[in-house]
PDB file of C-alpha atoms in Angstrom:
ATOM      1  CA  MET H   1     202.660 -57.402  10.757  1.00 80.00           C
ATOM      2  CA  LYS H   2     199.023 -56.401  10.643  1.00 90.00           C
ATOM      3  CA  PRO H   3     197.000 -57.862   7.781  1.00 95.00           C
ATOM      4  CA  LYS H   4     196.086 -55.247   5.214  1.00 97.00           C
ATOM      5  CA  PHE H   5     192.615 -54.783   3.757  1.00 98.00           C
ATOM      6  CA  GLY H   6     192.497 -53.049   0.363  1.00 98.00           C
ATOM      7  CA  ILE H   7     189.168 -51.293  -0.130  1.00 98.00           C
ATOM      8  CA  VAL H   8     188.270 -50.591  -3.745  1.00 98.00           C
ATOM      9  CA  GLU H   9     186.584 -47.263  -4.422  1.00 97.00           C
ATOM     10  CA  PHE H  10     184.462 -46.860  -7.520  1.00 96.00           C
ATOM     11  CA  PRO H  11     182.712 -43.630  -8.417  1.00 95.00           C
ATOM     12  CA  GLY H  12     179.463 -44.071  -6.494  1.00 96.00           C
ATOM     13  CA  SER H  13     180.780 -46.374  -3.770  1.00 96.00           C
ATOM     14  CA  ASN H  14     179.376 -45.171  -0.459  1.00 96.00           C
ATOM     15  CA  CYS H  15     180.274 -47.829   2.095  1.00 97.00           C
ATOM     16  CA  ASP H  16     184.014 -47.589   1.447  1.00 97.00           C
ATOM     17  CA  HIS H  17     184.600 -45.387   4.490  1.00 98.00           C
ATOM     18  CA  ASP H  18     182.382 -47.562   6.678  1.00 97.00           C
ATOM     19  CA  ALA H  19     184.479 -50.585   5.716  1.00 98.00           C
ATOM     20  CA  TYR H  20     187.708 -48.677   6.371  1.00 98.00           C
ATOM     21  CA  TYR H  21     186.439 -47.511   9.748  1.00 98.00           C
ATOM     22  CA  ALA H  22     185.339 -51.022  10.730  1.00 97.00           C
ATOM     23  CA  VAL H  23     188.553 -52.852   9.857  1.00 97.00           C
ATOM     24  CA  LYS H  24     191.017 -50.126  10.834  1.00 97.00           C
ATOM     25  CA  LYS H  25     189.532 -48.070  13.641  1.00 96.00           C
ATOM     26  CA  VAL H  26     187.338 -50.674  15.283  1.00 97.00           C
ATOM     27  CA  LEU H  27     189.264 -53.894  14.678  1.00 97.00           C
ATOM     28  CA  GLY H  28     192.758 -52.430  14.460  1.00 96.00           C
ATOM     29  CA  TYR H  29     193.878 -53.995  11.180  1.00 97.00           C
ATOM     30  CA  ASP H  30     195.662 -52.154   8.407  1.00 97.00           C
ATOM     31  CA  ALA H  31     193.548 -50.695   5.594  1.00 98.00           C
ATOM     32  CA  GLU H  32     194.082 -48.711   2.423  1.00 98.00           C
ATOM     33  CA  PHE H  33     191.761 -47.347  -0.244  1.00 98.00           C
ATOM     34  CA  LEU H  34     192.311 -48.492  -3.814  1.00 98.00           C
ATOM     35  CA  TRP H  35     190.977 -45.973  -6.321  1.00 97.00           C
ATOM     36  CA  HIS H  36     189.322 -47.717  -9.278  1.00 96.00           C
ATOM     37  CA  LYS H  37     191.802 -46.193 -11.745  1.00 96.00           C
ATOM     38  CA  GLU H  38     194.803 -47.686 -10.029  1.00 95.00           C
ATOM     39  CA  THR H  39     196.414 -50.750 -11.527  1.00 95.00           C
ATOM     40  CA  SER H  40     197.859 -52.213  -8.343  1.00 96.00           C
ATOM     41  CA  ILE H  41     196.259 -53.608  -5.230  1.00 97.00           C
ATOM     42  CA  LYS H  42     199.277 -52.412  -3.219  1.00 96.00           C
ATOM     43  CA  ASN H  43     200.156 -55.652  -1.427  1.00 96.00           C
ATOM     44  CA  SER H  44     196.749 -56.017   0.144  1.00 97.00           C
ATOM     45  CA  ASP H  45     196.128 -59.302   1.958  1.00 97.00           C
ATOM     46  CA  VAL H  46     192.375 -59.023   1.530  1.00 98.00           C
ATOM     47  CA  ILE H  47     190.236 -57.104  -0.957  1.00 98.00           C
ATOM     48  CA  ILE H  48     186.925 -55.527   0.026  1.00 98.00           C
ATOM     49  CA  LEU H  49     184.508 -54.500  -2.730  1.00 98.00           C
ATOM     50  CA  PRO H  50     182.271 -52.149  -0.758  1.00 98.00           C
ATOM     51  CA  GLY H  51     178.611 -51.242  -1.034  1.00 97.00           C
ATOM     52  CA  GLY H  52     177.156 -48.313  -2.885  1.00 96.00           C
ATOM     53  CA  PHE H  53     176.013 -47.512  -6.383  1.00 95.00           C
ATOM     54  CA  SER H  54     179.100 -47.886  -8.541  1.00 94.00           C
ATOM     55  CA  TYR H  55     178.739 -45.898 -11.767  1.00 92.00           C
ATOM     56  CA  GLY H  56     175.236 -44.960 -10.676  1.00 92.00           C
ATOM     57  CA  ASP H  57     174.209 -48.612 -11.066  1.00 91.00           C
ATOM     58  CA  TYR H  58     173.608 -47.699 -14.716  1.00 92.00           C
ATOM     59  CA  LEU H  59     172.878 -50.535 -17.131  1.00 92.00           C
ATOM     60  CA  ARG H  60     172.862 -53.164 -14.362  1.00 93.00           C
ATOM     61  CA  THR H  61     174.198 -53.088 -10.808  1.00 94.00           C
ATOM     62  CA  GLY H  62     177.945 -53.700 -10.849  1.00 94.00           C
ATOM     63  CA  ALA H  63     178.026 -53.994 -14.646  1.00 94.00           C
ATOM     64  CA  ILE H  64     180.396 -51.140 -15.426  1.00 94.00           C
ATOM     65  CA  ALA H  65     182.532 -51.427 -12.286  1.00 94.00           C
ATOM     66  CA  GLN H  66     183.763 -54.842 -13.393  1.00 92.00           C
ATOM     67  CA  PHE H  67     185.820 -53.176 -16.140  1.00 92.00           C
ATOM     68  CA  SER H  68     187.578 -50.626 -13.915  1.00 94.00           C
ATOM     69  CA  PRO H  69     191.376 -50.803 -14.285  1.00 96.00           C
ATOM     70  CA  VAL H  70     191.981 -51.992 -10.705  1.00 97.00           C
ATOM     71  CA  MET H  71     189.625 -54.932 -11.213  1.00 97.00           C
ATOM     72  CA  GLU H  72     192.043 -56.719 -13.503  1.00 96.00           C
ATOM     73  CA  GLU H  73     194.433 -57.055 -10.564  1.00 97.00           C
ATOM     74  CA  VAL H  74     191.585 -57.990  -8.226  1.00 98.00           C
ATOM     75  CA  VAL H  75     190.539 -60.799 -10.573  1.00 97.00           C
ATOM     76  CA  ASN H  76     194.125 -62.060 -10.830  1.00 97.00           C
ATOM     77  CA  PHE H  77     194.394 -61.916  -7.057  1.00 98.00           C
ATOM     78  CA  ALA H  78     191.146 -63.903  -6.658  1.00 98.00           C
ATOM     79  CA  ASN H  79     192.143 -66.450  -9.276  1.00 97.00           C
ATOM     80  CA  ASN H  80     195.374 -67.035  -7.391  1.00 97.00           C
ATOM     81  CA  GLY H  81     193.519 -67.752  -4.165  1.00 97.00           C
ATOM     82  CA  GLY H  82     193.485 -64.214  -2.726  1.00 97.00           C
ATOM     83  CA  ILE H  83     190.671 -63.417  -0.316  1.00 98.00           C
ATOM     84  CA  VAL H  84     187.968 -61.157  -1.738  1.00 98.00           C
ATOM     85  CA  ILE H  85     184.787 -60.075   0.021  1.00 98.00           C
ATOM     86  CA  GLY H  86     182.072 -58.239  -1.906  1.00 98.00           C
ATOM     87  CA  ILE H  87     179.451 -56.523   0.199  1.00 98.00           C
ATOM     88  CA  CYS H  88     176.123 -55.447  -1.327  1.00 98.00           C
ATOM     89  CA  ASN H  89     177.148 -53.605  -4.508  1.00 97.00           C
ATOM     90  CA  GLY H  90     180.453 -55.484  -4.207  1.00 98.00           C
ATOM     91  CA  PHE H  91     178.517 -58.759  -4.361  1.00 98.00           C
ATOM     92  CA  GLN H  92     176.774 -57.498  -7.501  1.00 97.00           C
ATOM     93  CA  VAL H  93     180.167 -56.707  -9.055  1.00 97.00           C
ATOM     94  CA  LEU H  94     181.414 -60.239  -8.258  1.00 98.00           C
ATOM     95  CA  LEU H  95     178.356 -61.696  -9.997  1.00 97.00           C
ATOM     96  CA  GLU H  96     178.859 -59.521 -13.072  1.00 96.00           C
ATOM     97  CA  LEU H  97     182.509 -60.562 -13.167  1.00 95.00           C
ATOM     98  CA  GLY H  98     181.514 -64.207 -13.017  1.00 95.00           C
ATOM     99  CA  LEU H  99     183.668 -64.800  -9.924  1.00 97.00           C
ATOM    100  CA  LEU H 100     180.428 -65.958  -8.317  1.00 98.00           C
ATOM    101  CA  PRO H 101     177.490 -67.558 -10.132  1.00 98.00           C
ATOM    102  CA  GLY H 102     174.045 -65.984 -10.624  1.00 97.00           C
ATOM    103  CA  VAL H 103     172.614 -62.468 -10.961  1.00 96.00           C
ATOM    104  CA  MET H 104     170.877 -59.883  -8.826  1.00 96.00           C
ATOM    105  CA  ILE H 105     167.485 -58.561  -9.874  1.00 93.00           C
ATOM    106  CA  GLN H 106     165.200 -55.981  -8.303  1.00 93.00           C
ATOM    107  CA  ASN H 107     163.644 -56.780  -4.955  1.00 95.00           C
ATOM    108  CA  GLU H 108     160.408 -58.638  -5.484  1.00 92.00           C
ATOM    109  CA  LYS H 109     158.361 -55.841  -3.898  1.00 90.00           C
ATOM    110  CA  LEU H 110     160.389 -53.118  -5.666  1.00 87.00           C
ATOM    111  CA  LYS H 111     161.128 -51.321  -2.391  1.00 92.00           C
ATOM    112  CA  PHE H 112     164.565 -50.301  -1.211  1.00 95.00           C
ATOM    113  CA  ILE H 113     164.909 -52.172   2.098  1.00 97.00           C
ATOM    114  CA  CYS H 114     167.029 -50.920   4.965  1.00 97.00           C
ATOM    115  CA  LYS H 115     166.735 -52.973   8.153  1.00 97.00           C
ATOM    116  CA  ASP H 116     168.378 -55.560  10.372  1.00 97.00           C
ATOM    117  CA  VAL H 117     167.959 -59.164   9.247  1.00 98.00           C
ATOM    118  CA  PHE H 118     168.810 -62.493  10.805  1.00 98.00           C
ATOM    119  CA  LEU H 119     171.217 -64.747   8.956  1.00 98.00           C
ATOM    120  CA  LYS H 120     171.769 -68.415   9.417  1.00 98.00           C
ATOM    121  CA  VAL H 121     175.440 -69.281   9.106  1.00 98.00           C
ATOM    122  CA  ASN H 122     175.322 -72.561   7.231  1.00 95.00           C
ATOM    123  CA  ASN H 123     178.962 -73.224   6.986  1.00 92.00           C
ATOM    124  CA  ARG H 124     181.209 -72.144   9.837  1.00 94.00           C
ATOM    125  CA  GLU H 125     184.368 -73.623   8.436  1.00 94.00           C
ATOM    126  CA  THR H 126     184.999 -71.127   5.661  1.00 96.00           C
ATOM    127  CA  THR H 127     187.635 -68.407   5.411  1.00 97.00           C
ATOM    128  CA  PHE H 128     184.895 -65.908   6.239  1.00 98.00           C
ATOM    129  CA  THR H 129     183.027 -67.676   9.026  1.00 97.00           C
ATOM    130  CA  ASN H 130     185.498 -69.695  11.122  1.00 97.00           C
ATOM    131  CA  LYS H 131     185.363 -67.218  14.020  1.00 96.00           C
ATOM    132  CA  ILE H 132     181.572 -66.952  14.126  1.00 97.00           C
ATOM    133  CA  ASP H 133     180.526 -68.420  17.456  1.00 95.00           C
ATOM    134  CA  LYS H 134     176.780 -68.742  16.889  1.00 95.00           C
ATOM    135  CA  GLU H 135     174.429 -70.160  14.341  1.00 96.00           C
ATOM    136  CA  ILE H 136     172.369 -67.016  13.803  1.00 98.00           C
ATOM    137  CA  ILE H 137     173.776 -63.517  13.425  1.00 98.00           C
ATOM    138  CA  LYS H 138     172.081 -60.164  12.977  1.00 98.00           C
ATOM    139  CA  ILE H 139     173.365 -57.886  10.201  1.00 98.00           C
ATOM    140  CA  PRO H 140     171.699 -54.930   8.444  1.00 98.00           C
ATOM    141  CA  ILE H 141     170.741 -54.911   4.771  1.00 98.00           C
ATOM    142  CA  ALA H 142     170.265 -51.833   2.574  1.00 97.00           C
ATOM    143  CA  HIS H 143     169.474 -52.516  -1.051  1.00 97.00           C
ATOM    144  CA  GLY H 144     166.969 -52.223  -3.865  1.00 96.00           C
ATOM    145  CA  GLU H 145     168.387 -55.028  -5.973  1.00 95.00           C
ATOM    146  CA  GLY H 146     169.219 -57.938  -3.738  1.00 97.00           C
ATOM    147  CA  ASN H 147     166.940 -60.540  -5.256  1.00 97.00           C
ATOM    148  CA  TYR H 148     169.396 -63.349  -5.979  1.00 98.00           C
ATOM    149  CA  PHE H 149     168.600 -65.424  -9.036  1.00 96.00           C
ATOM    150  CA  ALA H 150     170.312 -68.467 -10.532  1.00 96.00           C
ATOM    151  CA  ASP H 151     168.962 -71.378 -12.560  1.00 95.00           C
ATOM    152  CA  ASP H 152     168.026 -74.616 -10.820  1.00 96.00           C
ATOM    153  CA  GLU H 153     171.202 -76.368 -11.820  1.00 97.00           C
ATOM    154  CA  THR H 154     173.393 -73.620 -10.341  1.00 97.00           C
ATOM    155  CA  LEU H 155     171.334 -73.583  -7.136  1.00 98.00           C
ATOM    156  CA  LYS H 156     171.708 -77.315  -6.829  1.00 98.00           C
ATOM    157  CA  SER H 157     175.463 -77.140  -7.217  1.00 98.00           C
ATOM    158  CA  LEU H 158     175.721 -74.243  -4.719  1.00 98.00           C
ATOM    159  CA  LYS H 159     173.872 -76.407  -2.222  1.00 97.00           C
ATOM    160  CA  ALA H 160     175.804 -79.571  -2.943  1.00 97.00           C
ATOM    161  CA  ASN H 161     179.140 -77.791  -2.479  1.00 97.00           C
ATOM    162  CA  ASN H 162     178.050 -76.048   0.708  1.00 97.00           C
ATOM    163  CA  GLN H 163     178.557 -72.633  -0.928  1.00 98.00           C
ATOM    164  CA  ILE H 164     175.437 -70.992   0.506  1.00 98.00           C
ATOM    165  CA  VAL H 165     177.073 -69.473   3.549  1.00 98.00           C
ATOM    166  CA  PHE H 166     174.304 -67.106   4.695  1.00 98.00           C
ATOM    167  CA  GLU H 167     170.549 -67.541   4.450  1.00 98.00           C
ATOM    168  CA  TYR H 168     167.811 -65.085   5.480  1.00 98.00           C
ATOM    169  CA  VAL H 169     165.982 -66.581   8.457  1.00 98.00           C
ATOM    170  CA  ASN H 170     163.764 -65.508  11.323  1.00 97.00           C
ATOM    171  CA  GLU H 171     164.991 -65.088  14.880  1.00 95.00           C
ATOM    172  CA  ASN H 172     164.643 -68.821  15.508  1.00 95.00           C
ATOM    173  CA  GLY H 173     166.617 -69.783  12.451  1.00 96.00           C
ATOM    174  CA  ASP H 174     163.712 -70.937  10.288  1.00 96.00           C
ATOM    175  CA  VAL H 175     164.281 -70.489   6.570  1.00 96.00           C
ATOM    176  CA  ASP H 176     160.841 -69.326   5.468  1.00 95.00           C
ATOM    177  CA  GLU H 177     159.258 -67.025   2.937  1.00 95.00           C
ATOM    178  CA  LYS H 178     158.400 -64.432   5.555  1.00 96.00           C
ATOM    179  CA  SER H 179     162.049 -63.900   6.464  1.00 97.00           C
ATOM    180  CA  ASN H 180     163.071 -63.531   2.839  1.00 98.00           C
ATOM    181  CA  PRO H 181     163.247 -59.734   2.446  1.00 97.00           C
ATOM    182  CA  ASN H 182     163.761 -59.502  -1.305  1.00 97.00           C
ATOM    183  CA  GLY H 183     162.603 -62.667  -3.053  1.00 96.00           C
ATOM    184  CA  SER H 184     166.050 -64.302  -3.317  1.00 97.00           C
ATOM    185  CA  LYS H 185     166.123 -67.913  -4.458  1.00 97.00           C
ATOM    186  CA  LEU H 186     166.534 -70.265  -1.479  1.00 98.00           C
ATOM    187  CA  ASN H 187     166.675 -67.220   0.863  1.00 98.00           C
ATOM    188  CA  ILE H 188     170.266 -66.692  -0.273  1.00 98.00           C
ATOM    189  CA  ALA H 189     172.018 -63.774   1.447  1.00 98.00           C
ATOM    190  CA  GLY H 190     175.629 -64.752   0.775  1.00 98.00           C
ATOM    191  CA  ILE H 191     177.620 -67.322  -1.203  1.00 98.00           C
ATOM    192  CA  ILE H 192     181.237 -68.313  -1.650  1.00 98.00           C
ATOM    193  CA  ASN H 193     182.974 -69.665  -4.725  1.00 98.00           C
ATOM    194  CA  LYS H 194     183.960 -73.326  -4.963  1.00 97.00           C
ATOM    195  CA  GLN H 195     187.546 -72.601  -3.957  1.00 97.00           C
ATOM    196  CA  GLY H 196     186.289 -70.767  -0.876  1.00 97.00           C
ATOM    197  CA  ASN H 197     188.334 -67.571  -1.262  1.00 98.00           C
ATOM    198  CA  VAL H 198     185.622 -65.258  -2.638  1.00 98.00           C
ATOM    199  CA  LEU H 199     182.505 -64.272  -0.671  1.00 98.00           C
ATOM    200  CA  GLY H 200     179.590 -62.158  -1.828  1.00 98.00           C
ATOM    201  CA  MET H 201     176.941 -61.031   0.648  1.00 98.00           C
ATOM    202  CA  MET H 202     174.111 -58.505   0.494  1.00 98.00           C
ATOM    203  CA  PRO H 203     174.054 -57.700   4.256  1.00 98.00           C
ATOM    204  CA  HIS H 204     176.585 -55.169   5.570  1.00 98.00           C
ATOM    205  CA  PRO H 205     178.900 -56.624   8.246  1.00 98.00           C
ATOM    206  CA  GLU H 206     180.881 -53.357   8.341  1.00 98.00           C
ATOM    207  CA  ARG H 207     177.771 -51.627   9.706  1.00 97.00           C
ATOM    208  CA  ALA H 208     177.655 -54.057  12.602  1.00 97.00           C
ATOM    209  CA  CYS H 209     181.150 -53.673  14.067  1.00 97.00           C
ATOM    210  CA  ASP H 210     181.235 -50.688  16.366  1.00 96.00           C
ATOM    211  CA  SER H 211     179.644 -51.475  19.743  1.00 96.00           C
ATOM    212  CA  ILE H 212     178.285 -47.941  19.921  1.00 95.00           C
ATOM    213  CA  LEU H 213     175.844 -49.005  17.195  1.00 93.00           C
ATOM    214  CA  GLY H 214     174.508 -51.777  19.402  1.00 94.00           C
ATOM    215  CA  ASN H 215     175.518 -54.750  17.287  1.00 96.00           C
ATOM    216  CA  THR H 216     178.964 -56.244  16.736  1.00 97.00           C
ATOM    217  CA  ASP H 217     178.072 -59.443  14.893  1.00 97.00           C
ATOM    218  CA  GLY H 218     179.842 -58.174  11.777  1.00 98.00           C
ATOM    219  CA  GLN H 219     183.219 -58.194  13.551  1.00 98.00           C
ATOM    220  CA  GLN H 220     183.281 -61.981  13.473  1.00 97.00           C
ATOM    221  CA  ILE H 221     183.372 -62.037   9.681  1.00 98.00           C
ATOM    222  CA  PHE H 222     186.443 -59.784   9.474  1.00 98.00           C
ATOM    223  CA  ASN H 223     188.083 -61.641  12.362  1.00 97.00           C
ATOM    224  CA  SER H 224     187.456 -64.935  10.564  1.00 97.00           C
ATOM    225  CA  ILE H 225     189.253 -63.614   7.495  1.00 97.00           C
ATOM    226  CA  VAL H 226     192.241 -62.531   9.554  1.00 97.00           C
ATOM    227  CA  SER H 227     192.393 -65.818  11.403  1.00 95.00           C
ATOM    228  CA  SER H 228     192.463 -67.731   8.122  1.00 94.00           C
ATOM    229  CA  LEU H 229     195.274 -65.480   6.867  1.00 93.00           C
ATOM    230  CA  GLU H 230     197.278 -66.400   9.941  1.00 81.00           C
ATOM    231  CA  LEU H 231     196.840 -70.077   9.214  1.00 66.00           C
ATOM    232  CA  VAL H 232     198.506 -69.782   5.829  1.00 59.00           C
TER     233      VAL H 232
ATOM    234  CA  MET Q   1     179.455 -46.181 -40.891  1.00 94.00           C
ATOM    235  CA  TYR Q   2     176.629 -48.129 -39.324  1.00 97.00           C
ATOM    236  CA  LYS Q   3     173.942 -47.254 -36.853  1.00 97.00           C
ATOM    237  CA  ALA Q   4     173.123 -50.053 -34.427  1.00 98.00           C
ATOM    238  CA  THR Q   5     169.984 -50.414 -32.356  1.00 98.00           C
ATOM    239  CA  VAL Q   6     170.043 -53.050 -29.656  1.00 98.00           C
ATOM    240  CA  ILE Q   7     167.012 -54.273 -27.743  1.00 98.00           C
ATOM    241  CA  ILE Q   8     167.646 -56.088 -24.462  1.00 97.00           C
ATOM    242  CA  LYS Q   9     164.890 -58.185 -22.960  1.00 96.00           C
ATOM    243  CA  THR Q  10     164.657 -59.882 -19.603  1.00 94.00           C
ATOM    244  CA  ARG Q  11     164.424 -63.603 -20.195  1.00 93.00           C
ATOM    245  CA  PRO Q  12     160.879 -64.983 -19.966  1.00 91.00           C
ATOM    246  CA  ASP Q  13     161.634 -67.165 -16.922  1.00 89.00           C
ATOM    247  CA  ILE Q  14     163.032 -64.218 -14.920  1.00 91.00           C
ATOM    248  CA  LEU Q  15     160.801 -62.143 -12.690  1.00 90.00           C
ATOM    249  CA  ASP Q  16     160.427 -58.560 -13.948  1.00 92.00           C
ATOM    250  CA  PRO Q  17     159.256 -56.491 -10.963  1.00 89.00           C
ATOM    251  CA  GLN Q  18     159.329 -53.288 -13.038  1.00 89.00           C
ATOM    252  CA  GLY Q  19     157.007 -54.732 -15.650  1.00 93.00           C
ATOM    253  CA  LYS Q  20     154.721 -56.018 -12.934  1.00 91.00           C
ATOM    254  CA  ALA Q  21     154.555 -52.574 -11.278  1.00 91.00           C
ATOM    255  CA  ALA Q  22     153.878 -50.827 -14.592  1.00 94.00           C
ATOM    256  CA  GLU Q  23     151.071 -53.253 -15.274  1.00 94.00           C
ATOM    257  CA  GLN Q  24     149.521 -52.542 -11.893  1.00 93.00           C
ATOM    258  CA  GLY Q  25     149.517 -48.880 -12.923  1.00 94.00           C
ATOM    259  CA  ALA Q  26     147.962 -49.804 -16.252  1.00 95.00           C
ATOM    260  CA  LYS Q  27     145.136 -51.590 -14.467  1.00 94.00           C
ATOM    261  CA  LEU Q  28     144.536 -48.523 -12.289  1.00 95.00           C
ATOM    262  CA  LEU Q  29     144.285 -46.416 -15.432  1.00 96.00           C
ATOM    263  CA  GLY Q  30     141.672 -48.733 -16.807  1.00 96.00           C
ATOM    264  CA  PHE Q  31     143.727 -50.607 -19.418  1.00 96.00           C
ATOM    265  CA  THR Q  32     141.944 -53.858 -18.734  1.00 93.00           C
ATOM    266  CA  ASN Q  33     143.123 -55.544 -21.943  1.00 95.00           C
ATOM    267  CA  VAL Q  34     146.813 -55.164 -21.113  1.00 94.00           C
ATOM    268  CA  SER Q  35     148.738 -58.176 -19.851  1.00 95.00           C
ATOM    269  CA  LYS Q  36     152.266 -59.596 -19.504  1.00 94.00           C
ATOM    270  CA  THR Q  37     154.085 -56.243 -19.471  1.00 95.00           C
ATOM    271  CA  ARG Q  38     157.870 -56.726 -19.659  1.00 95.00           C
ATOM    272  CA  ILE Q  39     160.345 -53.854 -19.499  1.00 95.00           C
ATOM    273  CA  GLY Q  40     163.666 -54.038 -21.307  1.00 95.00           C
ATOM    274  CA  LYS Q  41     166.271 -51.641 -22.677  1.00 96.00           C
ATOM    275  CA  TYR Q  42     166.825 -49.889 -25.969  1.00 98.00           C
ATOM    276  CA  VAL Q  43     170.377 -48.840 -26.876  1.00 98.00           C
ATOM    277  CA  GLU Q  44     171.558 -47.082 -30.016  1.00 97.00           C
ATOM    278  CA  PHE Q  45     175.066 -46.210 -31.152  1.00 97.00           C
ATOM    279  CA  PHE Q  46     177.220 -45.819 -34.243  1.00 97.00           C
ATOM    280  CA  VAL Q  47     179.954 -48.182 -35.402  1.00 97.00           C
ATOM    281  CA  ASN Q  48     182.734 -46.796 -37.526  1.00 96.00           C
ATOM    282  CA  SER Q  49     183.264 -49.686 -39.873  1.00 93.00           C
ATOM    283  CA  SER Q  50     183.358 -50.052 -43.632  1.00 90.00           C
ATOM    284  CA  ASN Q  51     181.818 -53.481 -43.825  1.00 94.00           C
ATOM    285  CA  ARG Q  52     178.707 -55.002 -42.337  1.00 96.00           C
ATOM    286  CA  SER Q  53     180.142 -58.232 -40.974  1.00 97.00           C
ATOM    287  CA  ASP Q  54     182.827 -56.426 -38.924  1.00 97.00           C
ATOM    288  CA  ALA Q  55     180.208 -54.038 -37.592  1.00 97.00           C
ATOM    289  CA  GLU Q  56     177.967 -56.941 -36.730  1.00 97.00           C
ATOM    290  CA  SER Q  57     180.592 -58.775 -34.723  1.00 97.00           C
ATOM    291  CA  GLU Q  58     181.463 -55.590 -32.856  1.00 97.00           C
ATOM    292  CA  VAL Q  59     177.836 -54.948 -31.918  1.00 98.00           C
ATOM    293  CA  LYS Q  60     177.467 -58.553 -30.835  1.00 98.00           C
ATOM    294  CA  GLU Q  61     180.565 -58.469 -28.647  1.00 97.00           C
ATOM    295  CA  TYR Q  62     179.584 -55.139 -27.046  1.00 97.00           C
ATOM    296  CA  SER Q  63     176.105 -56.506 -26.343  1.00 97.00           C
ATOM    297  CA  GLU Q  64     177.378 -59.764 -24.892  1.00 96.00           C
ATOM    298  CA  LYS Q  65     180.187 -58.307 -22.809  1.00 94.00           C
ATOM    299  CA  LEU Q  66     178.586 -55.210 -21.379  1.00 95.00           C
ATOM    300  CA  LEU Q  67     175.112 -54.209 -22.536  1.00 97.00           C
ATOM    301  CA  SER Q  68     173.410 -57.437 -21.493  1.00 97.00           C
ATOM    302  CA  ASN Q  69     173.945 -60.143 -18.909  1.00 95.00           C
ATOM    303  CA  PRO Q  70     173.381 -63.514 -20.606  1.00 93.00           C
ATOM    304  CA  ILE Q  71     172.206 -65.116 -17.361  1.00 92.00           C
ATOM    305  CA  MET Q  72     169.079 -63.001 -17.277  1.00 94.00           C
ATOM    306  CA  GLU Q  73     168.795 -61.180 -20.601  1.00 96.00           C
ATOM    307  CA  ASP Q  74     168.546 -61.805 -24.340  1.00 97.00           C
ATOM    308  CA  PHE Q  75     169.342 -59.206 -26.954  1.00 98.00           C
ATOM    309  CA  GLU Q  76     168.618 -58.576 -30.604  1.00 98.00           C
ATOM    310  CA  PHE Q  77     169.976 -55.849 -32.848  1.00 98.00           C
ATOM    311  CA  GLU Q  78     169.605 -54.114 -36.178  1.00 97.00           C
ATOM    312  CA  LEU Q  79     172.260 -52.455 -38.285  1.00 97.00           C
ATOM    313  CA  GLU Q  80     171.624 -49.671 -40.726  1.00 96.00           C
ATOM    314  CA  GLU Q  81     174.239 -48.240 -43.055  1.00 95.00           C
ATOM    315  CA  VAL Q  82     174.484 -44.453 -42.703  1.00 94.00           C
ATOM    316  CA  ASN Q  83     176.660 -41.762 -44.254  1.00 88.00           C
ATOM    317  CA  GLU Q  84     177.787 -40.123 -41.027  1.00 75.00           C
ATOM    318  CA  ALA Q  85     177.109 -40.184 -37.322  1.00 63.00           C
TER     319      ALA Q  85
END
């Protein structure tokens, strides 16, 4: 049976169809939308919290989405070891929920940034990265509030537990200030929780799946997830 | 019935790009004495409660759970008894 990706749709989500297209049409897995008012995740094997501007990003990014009815099931699913990936706005929702530590503030330079970035894959043994065959991947970002902040203690523990999965780097893999697009602490682009079943990332792997777009690095993230499902 | 006003401030150790941008504008306008601009949020609402301590705990919970994010923001509030909303 094909693994099924459940893609949560909040009012204001706008990468939900991109995610659906990437996992279903490009990669050939099963996918279903989960409207935010639903109370079931319909036997999904993986949950995607897609990018966009849920609830207009009012109050704070992801703040109101965390209380949508479907999220109660998503949180239960995550707490029981279910695989959840939050992309961009989805990452912000995971932070607001407390499933991942830290917060997102406005980009240091206040600009909305939409461009390809290079990511160093620090940990290639996770549920989300085990099929990535290179150290540096190229994935696009598109956000105005991707400036990851956490206090020093949290950052230290993220590092110590190898939870910083993706870092913004240059083409050669150097972690420097120049390759940090938004001012994120430690050039953080994506982190996992301690248990390793929840990933939040600002870059959009679903926008780097179809070869017609000239970059398929994102495929490896979804393929990693599926390969770890098969191991269970 | 109580009227609540909540003020949410970004914590002092957190970068406030909005405040920084506003201050740049202030400098362009010639406000040379202005410094350390920080931008927060002001929220007002009514609480249908007959006693102050219940109203207070409701405002506090609403502020903690939704209106602010304790990792980056602090809040303070005032309660005023009113006859009707």
